[in-house]
Tab-separated table of C-alpha atoms in Angstrom:
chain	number	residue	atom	x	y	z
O	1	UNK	CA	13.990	-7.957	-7.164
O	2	UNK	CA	13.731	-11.189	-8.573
O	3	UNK	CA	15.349	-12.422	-5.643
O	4	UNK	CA	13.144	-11.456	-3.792
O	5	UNK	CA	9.993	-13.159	-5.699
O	6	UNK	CA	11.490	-16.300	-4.403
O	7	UNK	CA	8.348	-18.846	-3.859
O	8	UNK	CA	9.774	-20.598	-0.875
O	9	UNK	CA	9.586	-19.411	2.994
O	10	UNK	CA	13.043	-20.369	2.940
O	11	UNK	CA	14.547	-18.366	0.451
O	12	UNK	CA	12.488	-15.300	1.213
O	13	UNK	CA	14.118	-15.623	4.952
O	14	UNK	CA	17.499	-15.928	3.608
O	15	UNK	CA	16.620	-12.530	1.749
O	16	UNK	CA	15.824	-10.938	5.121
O	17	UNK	CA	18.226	-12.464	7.027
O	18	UNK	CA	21.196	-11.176	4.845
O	19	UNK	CA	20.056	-7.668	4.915
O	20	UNK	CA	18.905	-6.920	1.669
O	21	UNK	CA	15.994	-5.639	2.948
O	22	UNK	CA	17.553	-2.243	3.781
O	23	UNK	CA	19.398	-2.380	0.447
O	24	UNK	CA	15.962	-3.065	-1.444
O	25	UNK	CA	14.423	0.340	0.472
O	26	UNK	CA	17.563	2.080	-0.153
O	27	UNK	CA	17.214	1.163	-4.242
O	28	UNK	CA	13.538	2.471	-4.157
O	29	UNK	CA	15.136	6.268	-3.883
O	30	UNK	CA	17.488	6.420	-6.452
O	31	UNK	CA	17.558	8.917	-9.249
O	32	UNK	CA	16.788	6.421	-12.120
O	33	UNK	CA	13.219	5.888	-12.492
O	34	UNK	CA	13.558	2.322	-13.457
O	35	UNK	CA	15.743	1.150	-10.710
O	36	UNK	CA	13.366	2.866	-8.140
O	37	UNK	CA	10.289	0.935	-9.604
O	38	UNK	CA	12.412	-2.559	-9.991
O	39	UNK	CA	13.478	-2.170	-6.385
O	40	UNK	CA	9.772	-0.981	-5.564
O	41	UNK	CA	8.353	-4.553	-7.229
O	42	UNK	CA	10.513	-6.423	-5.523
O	43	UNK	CA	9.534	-4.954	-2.175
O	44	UNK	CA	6.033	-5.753	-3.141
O	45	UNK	CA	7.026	-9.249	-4.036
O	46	UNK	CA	9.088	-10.044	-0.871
O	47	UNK	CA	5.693	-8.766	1.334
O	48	UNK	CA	3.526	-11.108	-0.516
O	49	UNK	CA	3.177	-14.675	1.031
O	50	UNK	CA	5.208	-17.529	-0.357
O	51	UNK	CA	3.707	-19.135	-3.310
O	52	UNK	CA	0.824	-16.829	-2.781
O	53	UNK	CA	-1.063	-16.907	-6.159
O	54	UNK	CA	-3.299	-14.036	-5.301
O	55	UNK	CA	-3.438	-11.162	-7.563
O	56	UNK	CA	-1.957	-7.766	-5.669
O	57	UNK	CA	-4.958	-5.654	-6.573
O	58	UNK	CA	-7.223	-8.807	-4.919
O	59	UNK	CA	-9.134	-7.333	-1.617
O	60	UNK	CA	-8.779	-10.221	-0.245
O	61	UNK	CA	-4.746	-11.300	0.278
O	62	UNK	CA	-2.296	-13.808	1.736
O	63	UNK	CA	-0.371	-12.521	4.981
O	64	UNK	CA	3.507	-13.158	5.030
O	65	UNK	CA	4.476	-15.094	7.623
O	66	UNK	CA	7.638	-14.255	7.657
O	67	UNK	CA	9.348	-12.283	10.884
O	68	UNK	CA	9.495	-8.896	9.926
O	69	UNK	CA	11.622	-6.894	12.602
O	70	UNK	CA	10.147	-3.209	13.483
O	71	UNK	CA	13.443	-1.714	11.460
O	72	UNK	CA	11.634	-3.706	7.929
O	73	UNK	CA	8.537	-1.881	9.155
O	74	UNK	CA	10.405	1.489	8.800
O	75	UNK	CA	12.314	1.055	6.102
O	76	UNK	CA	9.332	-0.230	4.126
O	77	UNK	CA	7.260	2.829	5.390
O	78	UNK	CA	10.108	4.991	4.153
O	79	UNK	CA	10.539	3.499	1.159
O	80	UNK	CA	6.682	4.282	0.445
O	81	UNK	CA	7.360	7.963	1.476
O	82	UNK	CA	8.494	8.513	-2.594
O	83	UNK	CA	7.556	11.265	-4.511
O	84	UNK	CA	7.568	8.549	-6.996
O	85	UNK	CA	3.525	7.470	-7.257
O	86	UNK	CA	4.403	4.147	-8.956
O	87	UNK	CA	7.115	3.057	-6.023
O	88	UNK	CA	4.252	4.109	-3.347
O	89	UNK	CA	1.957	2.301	-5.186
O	90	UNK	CA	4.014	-1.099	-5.384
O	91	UNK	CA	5.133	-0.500	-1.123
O	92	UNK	CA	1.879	0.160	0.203
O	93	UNK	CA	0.404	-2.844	-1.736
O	94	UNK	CA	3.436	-4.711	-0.664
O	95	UNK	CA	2.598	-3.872	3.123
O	96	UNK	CA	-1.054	-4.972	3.015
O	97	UNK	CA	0.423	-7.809	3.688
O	98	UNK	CA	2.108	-7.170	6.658
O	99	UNK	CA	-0.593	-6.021	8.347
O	100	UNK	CA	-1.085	-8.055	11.596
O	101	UNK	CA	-2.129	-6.046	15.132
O	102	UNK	CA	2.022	-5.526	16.212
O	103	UNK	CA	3.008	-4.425	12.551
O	104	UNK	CA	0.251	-2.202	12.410
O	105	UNK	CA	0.811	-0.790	16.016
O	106	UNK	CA	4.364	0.037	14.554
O	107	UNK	CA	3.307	1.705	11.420
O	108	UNK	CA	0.813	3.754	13.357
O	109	UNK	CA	3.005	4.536	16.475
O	110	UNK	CA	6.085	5.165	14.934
O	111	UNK	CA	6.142	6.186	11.155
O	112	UNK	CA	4.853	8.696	8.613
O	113	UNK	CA	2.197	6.394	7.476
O	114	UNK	CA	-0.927	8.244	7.898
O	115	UNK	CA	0.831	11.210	6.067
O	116	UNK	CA	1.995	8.942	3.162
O	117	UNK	CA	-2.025	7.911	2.763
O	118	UNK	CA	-3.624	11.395	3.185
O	119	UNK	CA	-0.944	12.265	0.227
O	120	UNK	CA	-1.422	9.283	-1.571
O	121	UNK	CA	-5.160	10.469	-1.507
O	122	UNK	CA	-4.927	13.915	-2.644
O	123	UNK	CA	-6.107	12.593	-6.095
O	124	UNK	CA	-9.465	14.452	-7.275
O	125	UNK	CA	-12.468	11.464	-7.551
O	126	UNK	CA	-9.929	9.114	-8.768
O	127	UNK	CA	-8.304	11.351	-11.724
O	128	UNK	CA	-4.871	11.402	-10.397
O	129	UNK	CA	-2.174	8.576	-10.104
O	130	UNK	CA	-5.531	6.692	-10.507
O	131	UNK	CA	-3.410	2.975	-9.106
O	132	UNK	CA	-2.231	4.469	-6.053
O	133	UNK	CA	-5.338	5.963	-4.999
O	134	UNK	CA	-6.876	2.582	-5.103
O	135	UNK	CA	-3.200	1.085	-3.385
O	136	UNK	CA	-4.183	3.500	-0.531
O	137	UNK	CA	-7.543	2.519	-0.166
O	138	UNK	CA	-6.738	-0.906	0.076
O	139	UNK	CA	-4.163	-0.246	2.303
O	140	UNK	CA	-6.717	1.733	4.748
O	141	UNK	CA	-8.846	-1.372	4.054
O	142	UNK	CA	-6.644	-3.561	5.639
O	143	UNK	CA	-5.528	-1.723	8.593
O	144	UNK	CA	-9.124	-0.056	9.470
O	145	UNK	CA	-10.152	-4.065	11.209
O	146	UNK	CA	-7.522	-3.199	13.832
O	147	UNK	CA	-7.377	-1.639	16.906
O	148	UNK	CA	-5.262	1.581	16.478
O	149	UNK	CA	-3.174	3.051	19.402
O	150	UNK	CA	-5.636	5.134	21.553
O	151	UNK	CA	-3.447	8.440	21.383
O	152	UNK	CA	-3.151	8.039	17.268
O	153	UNK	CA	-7.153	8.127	17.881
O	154	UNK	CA	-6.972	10.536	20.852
O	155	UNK	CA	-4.375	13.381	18.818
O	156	UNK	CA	-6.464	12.615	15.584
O	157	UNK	CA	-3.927	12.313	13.522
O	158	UNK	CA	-5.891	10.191	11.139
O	159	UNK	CA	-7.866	13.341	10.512
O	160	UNK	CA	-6.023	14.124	7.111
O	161	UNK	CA	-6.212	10.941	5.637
O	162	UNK	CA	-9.984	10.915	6.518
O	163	UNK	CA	-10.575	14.169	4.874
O	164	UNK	CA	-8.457	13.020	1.935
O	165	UNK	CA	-10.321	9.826	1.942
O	166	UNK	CA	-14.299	11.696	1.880
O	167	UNK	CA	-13.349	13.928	-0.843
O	168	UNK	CA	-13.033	10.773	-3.121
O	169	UNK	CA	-16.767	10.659	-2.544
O	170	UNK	CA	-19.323	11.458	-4.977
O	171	UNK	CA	-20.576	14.334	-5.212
O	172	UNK	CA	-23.612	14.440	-7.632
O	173	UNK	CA	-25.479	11.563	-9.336
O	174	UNK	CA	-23.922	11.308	-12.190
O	175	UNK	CA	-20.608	10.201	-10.017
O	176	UNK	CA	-22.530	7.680	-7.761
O	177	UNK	CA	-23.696	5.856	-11.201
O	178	UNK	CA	-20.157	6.279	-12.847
O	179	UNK	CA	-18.887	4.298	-9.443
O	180	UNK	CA	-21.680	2.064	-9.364
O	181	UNK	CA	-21.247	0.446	-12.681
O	182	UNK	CA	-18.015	-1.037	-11.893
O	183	UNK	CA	-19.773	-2.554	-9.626
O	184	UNK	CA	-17.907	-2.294	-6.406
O	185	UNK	CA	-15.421	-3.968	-7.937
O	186	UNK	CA	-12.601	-1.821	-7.266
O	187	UNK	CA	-10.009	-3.611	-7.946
O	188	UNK	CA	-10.869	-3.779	-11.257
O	189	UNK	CA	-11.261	0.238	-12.164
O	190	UNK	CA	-9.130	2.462	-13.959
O	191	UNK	CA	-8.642	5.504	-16.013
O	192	UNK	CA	-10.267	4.560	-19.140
O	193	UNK	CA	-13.311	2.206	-17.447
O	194	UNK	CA	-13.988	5.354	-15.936
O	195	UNK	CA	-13.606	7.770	-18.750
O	196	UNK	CA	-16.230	5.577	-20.353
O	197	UNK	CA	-18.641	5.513	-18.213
């Protein structure tokens, strides 16, 4: 993992290029929690841009660079399919910063993706696995200024994610003002900011 926070385009290539990639993914399943999560990080870490100094909750990010092959894009999408919130939390912020109109053609074409988020969403107004709720929507964020496939849009197979994603609405008007005094800023929320309020 700490490999893979390397600040340098150069190092972060030599990462990819001696196939620790896989081997990263492959970590993000194992039994112990910790190695999962450490493996998870540095997935996240390896996605971000080099030297980027942006924070990984930020809505606005740094894209990689970096050549990422459409066998990363599926082992990073699998790695995200974890019934471990915390290491889907870590991946999908990770591959905001992927997205660019062939990565996201991949993710959408070819992998579990729109399942993962429509999980990842399942969370009641916010109440559940609170971080990767907010991982998710950033995620959908990212990929929703793209244009997706037309037979992901013709098979609507976005249709559980957007359910998943309207239930997080509010409901009555004491919700609306709990969301609106954060602000918008939703990068900023959690558990106890909303308790509060």
């Amino acid at each position: 993992a700490q490999l893979a926070r390397a600040e340098t385009r150069e190092l972060k290539n030599m990462f990819i290029e001696k196939g620790l990639v896989k081997h990263l993914c492959t970590l993000t399943m194992s039994e112990d929690e910790q190695t999962r999560r450490t493996a998870a990080t540095g997935l996240l870490w390896l996605c971000q841009a080099p030297a980027s100094k942006k924070d990984k909750w930020s809505r606005r990010f740094d894209l990689s660079d970096l050549e990422w092959t459409a066998d990363h894009i599926f082992s990073f999408v699998e790695a995200a399919d974890n019934s471990d919130p915390d290491v889907t939390t870590q991946v999908l912020l990770g591959l905001r910063c992927l997205c660019t109109p062939s990565t996201i053609y991949i993710m959408l074409n070819r992998t579990k993706i729109l399942h993962i988020l429509a999980t990842a969403l399942r969370g009641e107004l916010f109440r559940d696995h609170f971080t990767l709720i907010m991982a998710a929507v950033l995620f959908i964020w990212s990929i929703a200024d793209f244009q997706w496939p037309p037979h992901v849009l013709d098979n609507q197979a976005f249709l559980p994610m957007l359910e998943a994603l309207t239930r997080l609405l509010p409901r009555t008007p004491e919700e609306v003002i709990c969301m609106q005094s954060a602000k918008g800023v939703m990068s900023t929320w959690n558990e106890k900011t909303l308790e509060r309020n």
